[in-house]
Amino acid sequence: MMQVARWLIGLTLIAIAVLQVFYWVFANSAEPIVLGLPFGMFFVSSLIGIEFFALLALYFFDQSGDDKK
Amino acid sequence: MNEEYLVLGVIALYFVSVFGVGALASRGQQATREEYVAGNRSLGLVVMYFLMGGAVFSAFAFLGGPGWAYSKGAASFYILAYSALGILPWWLWAPRTWMAGKKFGYVTQAQLIRGRFNSRLLSVMVAIVTILAFVQYVTVQMKASGYILELASNGLIPFWAGSLIAYIVVVLYVFLGGLRSVAWTNVFQGAFMIITAWVLGLYFVYALYDGPADMFQRIAEEVPSHLLIGPGSSMGYGEYSSIMIISILGFTMWPHLFMKAYAARSPKTLKQMIVIYPTFSIFLVPVLFIGFAGVLQVSPIELGDVDRILPWMFTNAGFHPLAIGLVLAAALAAAMSTQDTVTHAAGSVFVEDIVKASSRKHDSENPESAAHDRTLIRLAVVLFGFASYMIAIVGGQTLVSLLVGAYGSIVQIFPLIAATFFWRRATAAGATAGFIVGTIIYYGMVFGFVPGFYDLHPGLVGLVINIVIIFVVSILTKPMDCAHVSQFINILEHDESSINSNRNHR
């Protein structure tokens, strides 16, 4: 169960990386301006935010997995 | 005239504080290489966070970042994205590297590679490529501190003297306290930079415009291509994506960052550090604002060098000299917090992987030779500093292009580390061949002997060929001893007791 969760989060992180590398496919635009940022910059920053929470979850599952061992 | 003295006074105070922190951290240390190079493997979360963050928050981010936002616009988003993503591969390497360090007494990256592949030649080559890239890296930071002090003194302190003064402070505390001084000065400098960056970024956006939304709206209307990448902008699609890939894969390969895995208290500390690390990218957002705020204020022709956008902005904003002093000190902090860790790593790599690798008889565990090692590393720190200073006062590229250049050779280490921990079948011949060819292709493209491939980053082309060659040559050569390789592949499965007994044994 923990192992599955870790894999899922790992895949999420890879997906985030792919989205960042090819950000121009999805968000190569100045409009709309969201939270004061042009759309491209907002997109890049939001992905960083999601990455942070994904890492937090990964750490959580990782530690509870270790404790069981 | 008085104003300049006030600005310089603030900067002098900053220098004294940094040196004070560095000197304090060096007190009461054991005179061993494990202490000097890896802080006795005992650093906690906060120190690790700033130690790694200081590297991202370098002059590259602080001066180069606004320079890119100003001159290249949307292409600068890559700085945010890669500094958050570059740390991810560390989740895989860092705990394993930490274990290997504990088990075999490693303190550098090349020692790990040498241990896994049993190849002195390979580790010496890695060390040489490392030091070449380090020179480029430190040169970037030195140029930045030169600009800063030249500006602060209104030309009174020339460029060459500015780089020299800042670097002497760095070399002094690195000399004294090794990693611990680097770490604690980075905590001080990191906190100082982050606060300054936010205050400054938000100040410009609200002083010159009605907030960020208004600023970007106006940029989008007046210079539409500035907030886009691709044809018609300053950076092509392939270029953006390949720089991103190189930077993400290359980031943790930087030997000065990689070897910090040895310095943490435990693998758990390393993982915690990785979790909070992306926050550093968010700290960079206002740094880019500074550059964007300049787009509609001054033309690049008027500015001369795009890396001078940050200094230009505040000298034209009519700041009080005390405020100017603080901003310049923060920019110096950015440059110096990178210089110290790179210089420290360069000294360590030079002695551990080049000097010591060539003398067979060496017992690092003997207290006398451990102290001798430290003396050698200190000497190498000073020599490296002098050599890169000589290069810094000659060169002429912009800050970012110098750094992106250095990434291309460092990323060639990526397949070696991946194979060290994850590919049992990789052989010394494969690793050596891949690394040599990848590096030669990269340098060949940079210097124009080998033709470029579309607008892809030369480092990426080298990396792909490097991986193919490692794979093919490894398959064609005899597998390495299974028991030996398992020590690295299964490193996390060795329990604490075996590590402890191993350690006592030594």
Coordinates of C-alpha atoms in Angstrom, one line a residue:
Chain A
M1 CA 0.0 0.0 0.0
M2 CA 2.7 2.4 1.1
Q3 CA 4.8 1.2 -1.9
V4 CA 2.0 2.0 -4.3
A5 CA 1.5 5.4 -2.8
R6 CA 5.2 6.2 -3.2
W7 CA 5.2 5.1 -6.8
L8 CA 2.2 7.2 -7.5
I9 CA 3.8 10.3 -6.0
G10 CA 7.0 9.5 -7.9
L11 CA 5.1 9.5 -11.1
T12 CA 3.4 12.7 -10.2
L13 CA 6.8 14.3 -9.7
I14 CA 8.0 13.1 -13.0
A15 CA 4.8 14.4 -14.6
I16 CA 5.5 17.8 -13.0
A17 CA 9.0 17.8 -14.4
V18 CA 7.7 17.0 -17.9
L19 CA 5.1 19.8 -17.7
Q20 CA 7.9 22.2 -16.6
V21 CA 10.3 21.2 -19.3
F22 CA 7.6 21.6 -22.0
Y23 CA 5.8 24.5 -20.2
W24 CA 5.6 26.4 -23.6
V25 CA 3.2 23.8 -25.0
F26 CA 0.6 24.5 -22.3
A27 CA 1.2 28.0 -21.0
N28 CA 3.2 30.1 -23.5
S29 CA 1.0 33.2 -23.0
A30 CA 1.0 36.4 -21.1
E31 CA -2.8 36.4 -20.7
P32 CA -4.7 36.0 -18.5
I33 CA -2.8 37.6 -15.6
V34 CA -3.4 35.5 -12.5
L35 CA -2.5 36.7 -9.0
G36 CA -0.4 39.4 -10.6
L37 CA 1.6 37.0 -12.7
P38 CA 1.5 36.5 -16.4
F39 CA -0.1 33.1 -17.2
G40 CA 3.2 31.4 -18.0
M41 CA 4.9 32.5 -14.8
F42 CA 1.8 31.6 -12.8
F43 CA 1.8 28.1 -14.4
V44 CA 5.5 27.6 -13.6
S45 CA 5.1 28.8 -10.0
S46 CA 1.9 26.7 -9.3
L47 CA 3.8 23.6 -10.4
I48 CA 6.5 24.4 -7.9
G49 CA 3.8 24.7 -5.2
I50 CA 2.3 21.3 -6.3
E51 CA 5.8 19.8 -6.3
F52 CA 6.3 20.9 -2.7
F53 CA 3.1 19.2 -1.5
A54 CA 3.9 16.1 -3.5
L55 CA 7.3 15.9 -1.8
L56 CA 5.7 16.4 1.6
A57 CA 3.4 13.5 0.9
L58 CA 6.3 11.4 -0.4
Y59 CA 8.2 12.1 2.8
F60 CA 5.2 11.2 4.9
F61 CA 4.7 7.8 3.2
D62 CA 8.4 7.2 3.2
Q63 CA 8.8 7.6 6.9
S64 CA 5.7 5.6 7.8
G65 CA 7.0 2.8 5.5
D66 CA 10.4 2.9 7.2
D67 CA 8.9 2.6 10.7
K68 CA 7.0 -0.6 9.8
K69 CA 10.2 -2.3 8.7
Chain B
M1 CA 31.8 61.8 -1.9
N2 CA 30.4 61.2 1.6
E3 CA 27.6 59.0 0.2
E4 CA 30.1 56.5 -1.2
Y5 CA 31.8 56.2 2.1
L6 CA 28.5 55.5 3.8
V7 CA 27.7 52.8 1.2
L8 CA 31.2 51.3 1.6
G9 CA 30.8 51.5 5.3
V10 CA 27.8 49.2 5.2
I11 CA 29.6 46.8 2.9
A12 CA 32.6 46.8 5.2
L13 CA 30.4 46.0 8.1
Y14 CA 28.9 43.2 6.1
F15 CA 32.4 41.8 5.3
V16 CA 33.3 41.9 9.0
S17 CA 30.1 40.1 10.0
V18 CA 30.5 37.3 7.5
F19 CA 34.1 36.8 8.5
G20 CA 33.1 36.9 12.2
V21 CA 30.5 34.1 11.6
G22 CA 33.0 32.1 9.6
A23 CA 35.7 32.4 12.2
L24 CA 33.3 31.6 15.1
A25 CA 32.2 28.4 13.3
S26 CA 35.8 27.3 12.9
R27 CA 36.5 27.3 16.7
G28 CA 37.2 24.1 18.5
Q29 CA 37.3 21.9 15.4
Q30 CA 39.1 18.6 15.1
A31 CA 42.0 18.8 12.7
T32 CA 40.8 16.0 10.4
R33 CA 39.7 15.8 6.8
E34 CA 36.3 14.4 7.7
E35 CA 35.6 17.5 9.7
Y36 CA 37.2 19.9 7.3
V37 CA 35.5 18.5 4.2
A38 CA 32.3 17.0 5.5
G39 CA 31.6 18.7 8.9
N40 CA 32.1 15.3 10.6
R41 CA 28.8 14.2 9.0
S42 CA 26.8 16.0 11.6
L43 CA 24.9 18.9 10.0
G44 CA 21.2 19.5 10.8
L45 CA 18.3 20.5 8.7
V46 CA 18.5 24.3 8.8
V47 CA 22.2 24.4 8.1
M48 CA 21.8 21.9 5.2
Y49 CA 18.9 23.9 3.7
F50 CA 20.9 27.1 3.6
L51 CA 24.1 25.3 2.5
M52 CA 22.3 23.9 -0.6
G53 CA 20.2 27.1 -1.1
G54 CA 23.2 29.3 -1.0
A55 CA 24.3 27.6 -4.2
V56 CA 21.1 28.4 -6.0
F57 CA 20.9 31.9 -4.6
S58 CA 24.2 32.7 -6.2
A59 CA 25.2 35.7 -8.2
F60 CA 23.6 33.8 -11.0
A61 CA 20.2 34.2 -9.5
F62 CA 20.6 37.6 -7.8
L63 CA 22.3 39.5 -10.7
G64 CA 21.9 37.0 -13.6
G65 CA 18.2 36.4 -12.8
P66 CA 17.1 40.0 -13.1
G67 CA 19.4 40.2 -16.1
W68 CA 17.6 37.4 -17.9
A69 CA 14.1 38.7 -16.9
Y70 CA 15.1 42.0 -18.3
S71 CA 16.8 40.9 -21.5
K72 CA 15.1 37.5 -22.3
G73 CA 11.8 37.8 -20.5
A74 CA 9.9 34.5 -20.2
A75 CA 13.0 32.4 -20.8
S76 CA 13.9 33.4 -17.2
F77 CA 11.1 31.3 -15.8
Y78 CA 13.4 28.4 -16.3
I79 CA 15.4 29.6 -13.3
L80 CA 12.4 29.1 -11.1
A81 CA 11.5 25.7 -12.5
Y82 CA 14.9 24.1 -12.6
S83 CA 16.0 25.2 -9.1
A84 CA 12.8 23.5 -7.7
L85 CA 13.2 20.4 -9.8
G86 CA 16.9 20.0 -9.8
I87 CA 16.9 18.7 -6.2
L88 CA 14.5 15.8 -7.0
P89 CA 17.1 13.3 -8.2
W90 CA 18.8 13.8 -4.9
W91 CA 16.0 11.8 -3.3
L92 CA 17.6 8.8 -5.0
W93 CA 21.3 9.6 -4.6
A94 CA 21.7 11.4 -1.3
P95 CA 20.7 8.7 1.2
R96 CA 22.7 6.2 -0.7
T97 CA 25.7 8.5 -1.0
W98 CA 25.4 9.2 2.7
M99 CA 25.5 5.5 3.5
A100 CA 28.5 4.9 1.2
G101 CA 30.3 7.8 2.9
K102 CA 29.7 6.3 6.3
K103 CA 30.7 2.9 5.2
F104 CA 33.8 3.6 3.2
G105 CA 34.8 7.0 4.6
Y106 CA 34.2 8.9 1.3
V107 CA 34.0 12.7 1.3
T108 CA 33.9 13.5 -2.4
Q109 CA 31.9 12.4 -5.5
A110 CA 34.9 11.1 -7.4
Q111 CA 35.8 8.8 -4.5
L112 CA 32.3 7.2 -4.8
I113 CA 32.7 6.7 -8.5
R114 CA 36.2 5.3 -8.0
G115 CA 34.9 2.9 -5.3
R116 CA 32.1 1.6 -7.5
F117 CA 34.1 1.2 -10.7
N118 CA 37.5 0.4 -9.2
S119 CA 39.0 2.9 -11.6
R120 CA 41.5 5.5 -10.6
L121 CA 41.6 6.9 -14.2
L122 CA 37.8 7.5 -14.2
S123 CA 37.8 9.3 -10.9
V124 CA 40.8 11.5 -11.8
M125 CA 39.0 12.5 -15.1
V126 CA 35.9 13.3 -13.2
A127 CA 37.9 15.4 -10.8
I128 CA 39.6 17.3 -13.6
V129 CA 36.3 18.1 -15.4
T130 CA 34.9 19.2 -12.0
I131 CA 37.7 21.6 -11.4
L132 CA 37.4 23.1 -14.9
A133 CA 33.7 23.7 -14.4
F134 CA 34.4 25.1 -10.9
V135 CA 36.7 27.7 -12.4
Q136 CA 33.9 28.9 -14.7
Y137 CA 31.5 28.9 -11.8
V138 CA 33.7 30.9 -9.5
T139 CA 34.6 33.3 -12.2
V140 CA 30.9 34.2 -12.6
Q141 CA 30.7 35.0 -8.9
M142 CA 33.9 37.0 -8.9
K143 CA 32.8 39.1 -11.8
A144 CA 29.7 39.9 -9.9
S145 CA 31.5 41.0 -6.8
G146 CA 33.8 43.1 -8.9
Y147 CA 30.8 44.9 -10.5
I148 CA 29.2 45.5 -7.2
L149 CA 32.1 47.0 -5.4
E150 CA 33.0 49.1 -8.5
L151 CA 29.5 50.5 -8.4
A152 CA 29.3 51.0 -4.6
S153 CA 32.4 53.1 -4.6
N154 CA 31.4 54.9 -7.8
G155 CA 34.5 53.6 -9.5
L156 CA 36.9 54.3 -6.6
I157 CA 37.5 50.6 -6.3
P158 CA 38.2 49.2 -9.7
F159 CA 36.8 45.9 -11.0
W160 CA 39.9 43.9 -10.3
A161 CA 40.3 45.1 -6.8
G162 CA 36.6 44.6 -6.0
S163 CA 36.7 40.9 -7.0
L164 CA 39.9 40.5 -5.1
I165 CA 38.7 42.0 -1.8
A166 CA 35.5 39.9 -1.7
Y167 CA 37.4 36.8 -2.6
I168 CA 40.0 37.3 0.0
V169 CA 37.3 37.4 2.7
V170 CA 35.9 34.1 1.3
V171 CA 39.3 32.3 1.1
L172 CA 40.1 33.4 4.7
Y173 CA 37.1 31.8 6.3
V174 CA 37.1 28.7 4.1
F175 CA 40.8 28.4 5.0
L176 CA 40.0 28.7 8.7
G177 CA 36.9 26.6 9.2
G178 CA 36.3 24.4 6.1
L179 CA 32.7 23.2 5.6
R180 CA 31.4 24.4 9.0
S181 CA 32.4 28.0 8.2
V182 CA 30.9 27.7 4.7
A183 CA 27.7 26.4 6.2
W184 CA 27.2 28.9 8.9
T185 CA 28.1 31.9 6.7
N186 CA 25.6 30.6 4.2
V187 CA 22.8 30.6 6.9
F188 CA 23.6 34.3 7.6
Q189 CA 24.0 35.3 4.0
G190 CA 21.0 33.3 2.8
A191 CA 18.6 34.9 5.3
F192 CA 20.0 38.3 4.5
M193 CA 19.5 37.8 0.7
I194 CA 16.0 36.4 0.9
I195 CA 14.8 39.4 2.9
T196 CA 16.5 41.9 0.7
A197 CA 15.2 40.3 -2.5
W198 CA 11.6 40.4 -1.4
V199 CA 11.7 44.0 -0.1
L200 CA 13.4 45.1 -3.3
G201 CA 11.3 43.2 -5.8
L202 CA 8.1 44.4 -4.2
Y203 CA 9.4 47.9 -3.8
F204 CA 10.1 48.3 -7.5
V205 CA 6.8 46.8 -8.6
Y206 CA 4.8 49.1 -6.4
A207 CA 7.0 52.2 -6.8
L208 CA 7.2 52.1 -10.6
Y209 CA 3.8 50.4 -11.4
D210 CA 0.5 49.7 -9.7
G211 CA 1.6 46.3 -8.6
P212 CA 2.7 43.2 -10.5
A213 CA -0.5 42.8 -12.5
D214 CA -0.2 46.3 -13.9
M215 CA 3.5 45.9 -14.6
F216 CA 3.0 42.6 -16.6
Q217 CA -0.1 44.1 -18.4
R218 CA 2.0 47.0 -19.6
I219 CA 4.9 44.8 -20.7
A220 CA 2.5 42.5 -22.6
E221 CA 1.0 45.5 -24.4
E222 CA 4.3 47.3 -25.2
V223 CA 6.7 44.4 -25.8
P224 CA 4.3 41.4 -26.5
S225 CA 7.1 38.9 -27.3
H226 CA 8.8 39.5 -24.0
L227 CA 6.5 37.2 -22.0
L228 CA 6.7 34.4 -24.5
I229 CA 9.3 31.9 -25.7
G230 CA 9.6 30.3 -29.1
P231 CA 10.0 31.9 -32.6
G232 CA 10.2 35.7 -32.5
S233 CA 11.3 35.7 -28.8
S234 CA 14.7 35.5 -27.3
M235 CA 14.7 31.7 -26.8
G236 CA 13.5 28.8 -29.0
Y237 CA 11.4 25.9 -27.7
G238 CA 14.1 23.3 -28.1
E239 CA 16.6 25.6 -26.4
Y240 CA 14.3 26.2 -23.4
S241 CA 13.5 22.5 -23.0
S242 CA 17.0 21.2 -23.4
I243 CA 18.5 23.8 -20.9
M244 CA 15.8 22.7 -18.5
I245 CA 16.7 19.0 -18.9
I246 CA 20.4 19.6 -18.5
S247 CA 19.9 21.8 -15.5
I248 CA 17.5 19.3 -13.7
L249 CA 19.8 16.3 -14.3
G250 CA 23.0 18.3 -13.8
F251 CA 22.0 20.2 -10.6
T252 CA 22.8 17.5 -8.1
M253 CA 25.8 16.4 -10.1
W254 CA 27.7 19.5 -9.2
P255 CA 30.3 18.0 -7.0
H256 CA 30.1 20.8 -4.4
L257 CA 26.4 20.0 -4.0
F258 CA 26.7 16.3 -4.3
M259 CA 29.4 16.0 -1.6
K260 CA 27.1 17.8 0.8
A261 CA 25.2 14.5 1.1
Y262 CA 28.1 13.3 3.2
A263 CA 27.8 16.3 5.6
A264 CA 24.2 15.6 6.8
R265 CA 23.5 14.1 10.2
S266 CA 21.3 11.3 8.7
P267 CA 19.5 10.3 5.5
K268 CA 16.3 11.5 7.2
T269 CA 17.8 15.0 7.4
L270 CA 18.6 14.9 3.7
K271 CA 15.1 13.9 2.8
Q272 CA 13.6 16.7 4.9
M273 CA 15.9 19.1 3.2
I274 CA 14.7 18.0 -0.2
V275 CA 11.1 18.4 0.8
I276 CA 11.5 22.1 1.8
Y277 CA 14.0 22.9 -0.9
P278 CA 11.5 24.1 -3.6
T279 CA 10.7 27.0 -1.3
F280 CA 13.9 28.6 -2.5
S281 CA 12.5 28.9 -6.0
I282 CA 9.5 30.8 -4.7
F283 CA 12.0 33.1 -3.0
L284 CA 13.4 33.8 -6.4
V285 CA 10.1 35.2 -7.8
P286 CA 10.6 38.8 -6.6
V287 CA 14.2 38.6 -7.9
L288 CA 12.7 38.3 -11.4
F289 CA 10.3 41.1 -10.7
I290 CA 13.3 43.4 -10.4
G291 CA 14.4 42.6 -14.0
F292 CA 10.8 42.8 -15.4
A293 CA 10.4 46.1 -13.7
G294 CA 13.3 47.4 -15.7
V295 CA 12.0 46.5 -19.1
L296 CA 10.0 49.7 -19.6
Q297 CA 12.5 51.9 -17.8
V298 CA 15.8 51.6 -19.7
S299 CA 16.9 50.3 -23.1
P300 CA 19.6 47.6 -23.2
I301 CA 21.8 49.9 -25.3
E302 CA 21.7 52.5 -22.6
L303 CA 22.5 49.9 -20.0
G304 CA 25.5 48.3 -21.7
D305 CA 25.7 45.0 -19.9
V306 CA 22.3 43.3 -19.0
D307 CA 23.7 42.0 -15.8
R308 CA 23.9 45.5 -14.5
I309 CA 20.1 45.9 -14.4
L310 CA 19.8 45.4 -10.7
P311 CA 22.4 48.0 -9.8
W312 CA 21.0 50.4 -12.4
M313 CA 17.5 50.1 -11.0
F314 CA 18.4 51.2 -7.5
T315 CA 20.9 53.8 -8.3
N316 CA 18.2 55.5 -10.4
A317 CA 15.6 55.0 -7.7
G318 CA 17.1 57.6 -5.4
F319 CA 17.7 55.3 -2.5
H320 CA 19.3 56.5 0.7
P321 CA 23.0 55.5 0.7
L322 CA 22.4 53.1 3.7
A323 CA 19.8 51.2 1.7
I324 CA 22.1 51.1 -1.3
G325 CA 24.8 49.7 0.9
L326 CA 22.4 47.0 2.2
V327 CA 21.3 45.9 -1.3
L328 CA 24.8 45.8 -2.6
A329 CA 25.8 43.8 0.5
A330 CA 23.0 41.3 -0.3
A331 CA 24.2 41.0 -3.8
L332 CA 27.7 40.3 -2.5
A333 CA 26.2 37.7 -0.1
A334 CA 24.8 36.0 -3.2
A335 CA 28.2 35.8 -4.9
M336 CA 30.2 34.9 -1.8
S337 CA 27.9 32.2 -0.5
T338 CA 28.5 30.4 -3.8
Q339 CA 32.2 31.2 -4.0
D340 CA 32.8 29.7 -0.6
T341 CA 31.2 26.4 -1.2
V342 CA 32.8 26.0 -4.6
T343 CA 36.2 27.0 -3.5
H344 CA 36.0 24.7 -0.5
A345 CA 34.9 21.8 -2.8
A346 CA 37.6 22.6 -5.4
G347 CA 40.3 22.4 -2.7
S348 CA 38.9 19.1 -1.4
V349 CA 38.5 17.5 -4.8
F350 CA 42.0 18.6 -5.9
V351 CA 43.6 17.0 -2.8
E352 CA 41.3 14.0 -2.3
D353 CA 40.9 12.9 -5.9
I354 CA 44.0 14.2 -7.7
V355 CA 46.9 14.6 -5.3
K356 CA 46.1 11.6 -3.0
A357 CA 44.9 9.4 -5.9
S358 CA 48.4 9.6 -7.3
S359 CA 50.1 8.5 -4.1
R360 CA 49.3 4.9 -3.3
K361 CA 50.5 4.7 0.2
H362 CA 48.0 6.8 2.2
D363 CA 46.3 6.2 5.5
S364 CA 43.5 8.7 6.0
E365 CA 42.6 7.2 9.4
N366 CA 46.0 8.0 11.0
P367 CA 45.5 11.3 12.9
E368 CA 48.8 12.7 11.7
S369 CA 48.0 12.2 8.0
A370 CA 44.4 13.4 8.6
A371 CA 45.8 16.7 9.8
H372 CA 48.3 16.7 7.0
D373 CA 45.4 16.2 4.5
R374 CA 43.7 19.3 6.0
T375 CA 46.8 21.4 5.5
L376 CA 47.0 20.2 1.9
I377 CA 43.4 21.1 1.2
R378 CA 43.9 24.5 2.7
L379 CA 46.8 25.1 0.4
A380 CA 44.7 23.9 -2.6
V381 CA 41.9 26.3 -1.6
V382 CA 44.3 29.3 -1.8
L383 CA 45.8 28.1 -5.1
F384 CA 42.4 27.5 -6.7
G385 CA 41.3 30.9 -5.6
F386 CA 44.3 32.6 -7.1
A387 CA 44.0 30.7 -10.4
S388 CA 40.3 31.5 -10.9
Y389 CA 40.9 35.1 -9.9
M390 CA 43.4 35.4 -12.7
I391 CA 40.8 34.0 -15.2
A392 CA 38.0 36.3 -13.8
I393 CA 39.7 39.5 -14.5
V394 CA 40.3 38.5 -18.2
G395 CA 36.9 36.9 -19.4
G396 CA 33.9 38.7 -20.9
Q397 CA 30.6 36.7 -21.2
T398 CA 27.4 37.4 -19.3
L399 CA 26.9 35.7 -16.0
V400 CA 24.2 33.2 -17.1
S401 CA 25.8 32.0 -20.3
L402 CA 29.0 31.2 -18.4
L403 CA 27.0 29.1 -15.9
V404 CA 24.9 27.3 -18.5
G405 CA 28.2 26.5 -20.2
A406 CA 29.6 24.9 -17.1
Y407 CA 26.4 22.7 -16.7
G408 CA 27.1 20.9 -20.0
S409 CA 30.2 19.2 -18.7
I410 CA 28.9 18.5 -15.2
V411 CA 25.8 16.7 -16.5
Q412 CA 28.1 14.1 -18.1
I413 CA 28.6 12.7 -14.5
F414 CA 24.9 11.9 -14.3
P415 CA 25.1 8.5 -16.0
L416 CA 28.0 7.5 -13.8
I417 CA 26.1 8.2 -10.6
A418 CA 22.9 6.6 -11.9
A419 CA 24.9 3.5 -12.8
T420 CA 26.7 3.5 -9.5
F421 CA 23.5 2.9 -7.6
F422 CA 21.1 1.5 -10.1
W423 CA 22.7 -0.5 -12.9
R424 CA 24.5 -3.6 -11.7
R425 CA 25.8 -4.4 -15.2
A426 CA 27.6 -1.1 -15.8
T427 CA 31.4 -1.7 -16.1
A428 CA 34.4 0.5 -15.6
A429 CA 35.2 0.4 -19.4
G430 CA 31.6 1.5 -20.2
A431 CA 31.6 4.3 -17.7
T432 CA 35.0 5.6 -18.7
A433 CA 34.2 5.4 -22.5
G434 CA 30.8 7.1 -22.1
F435 CA 32.2 9.9 -19.9
I436 CA 35.2 10.6 -22.2
V437 CA 33.1 10.7 -25.4
G438 CA 30.2 12.7 -23.8
T439 CA 32.7 15.3 -22.4
I440 CA 34.6 15.6 -25.7
I441 CA 31.5 16.1 -27.7
Y442 CA 30.3 18.7 -25.3
Y443 CA 33.5 20.7 -25.4
G444 CA 33.8 20.1 -29.1
M445 CA 30.4 21.7 -29.7
V446 CA 31.2 24.6 -27.4
F447 CA 34.5 25.3 -29.1
G448 CA 33.0 24.6 -32.6
F449 CA 35.0 21.5 -33.6
V450 CA 31.8 19.4 -33.6
P451 CA 28.7 20.8 -35.4
G452 CA 25.7 21.8 -33.2
F453 CA 22.4 19.8 -33.3
Y454 CA 19.5 22.1 -34.0
D455 CA 19.1 24.5 -31.1
L456 CA 19.7 21.8 -28.5
H457 CA 22.1 22.4 -25.6
P458 CA 25.5 20.8 -26.5
G459 CA 25.5 19.2 -23.0
L460 CA 22.3 17.3 -23.8
V461 CA 23.7 15.9 -27.1
G462 CA 26.8 14.8 -25.2
L463 CA 24.7 13.2 -22.5
V464 CA 22.6 11.2 -24.9
I465 CA 25.7 9.8 -26.6
N466 CA 27.4 9.3 -23.2
I467 CA 24.4 7.1 -22.1
V468 CA 24.4 5.1 -25.3
I469 CA 28.1 4.4 -25.1
I470 CA 28.0 3.4 -21.4
F471 CA 25.2 1.0 -22.2
V472 CA 26.8 -0.6 -25.3
V473 CA 30.4 -0.9 -23.9
S474 CA 29.2 -2.2 -20.6
I475 CA 27.2 -5.0 -22.3
L476 CA 30.2 -5.9 -24.4
T477 CA 32.6 -6.1 -21.5
K478 CA 32.9 -8.6 -18.7
P479 CA 30.6 -7.8 -15.7
M480 CA 32.2 -6.5 -12.6
D481 CA 32.4 -8.6 -9.4
C482 CA 28.9 -9.2 -8.2
A483 CA 29.6 -9.0 -4.5
H484 CA 31.5 -5.7 -5.0
V485 CA 28.8 -4.1 -7.1
S486 CA 26.1 -5.2 -4.6
Q487 CA 27.7 -3.1 -1.9
F488 CA 26.6 -0.1 -3.9
I489 CA 23.3 -1.3 -5.5
N490 CA 21.9 -2.6 -2.2
I491 CA 23.5 0.0 0.0
L492 CA 20.2 0.9 1.7
E493 CA 19.6 -2.7 2.7
H494 CA 22.8 -2.8 4.9
D495 CA 21.5 -2.2 8.4
E496 CA 22.9 0.1 10.9
S497 CA 24.7 -2.6 12.9
S498 CA 26.9 -3.6 9.9
I499 CA 27.8 0.1 9.4
N500 CA 28.7 0.5 13.1
S501 CA 30.9 -2.7 13.1
N502 CA 32.5 -1.5 9.9
R503 CA 33.3 1.8 11.5
N504 CA 34.7 0.3 14.7
H505 CA 36.8 -2.0 12.6
R506 CA 38.4 1.0 10.9

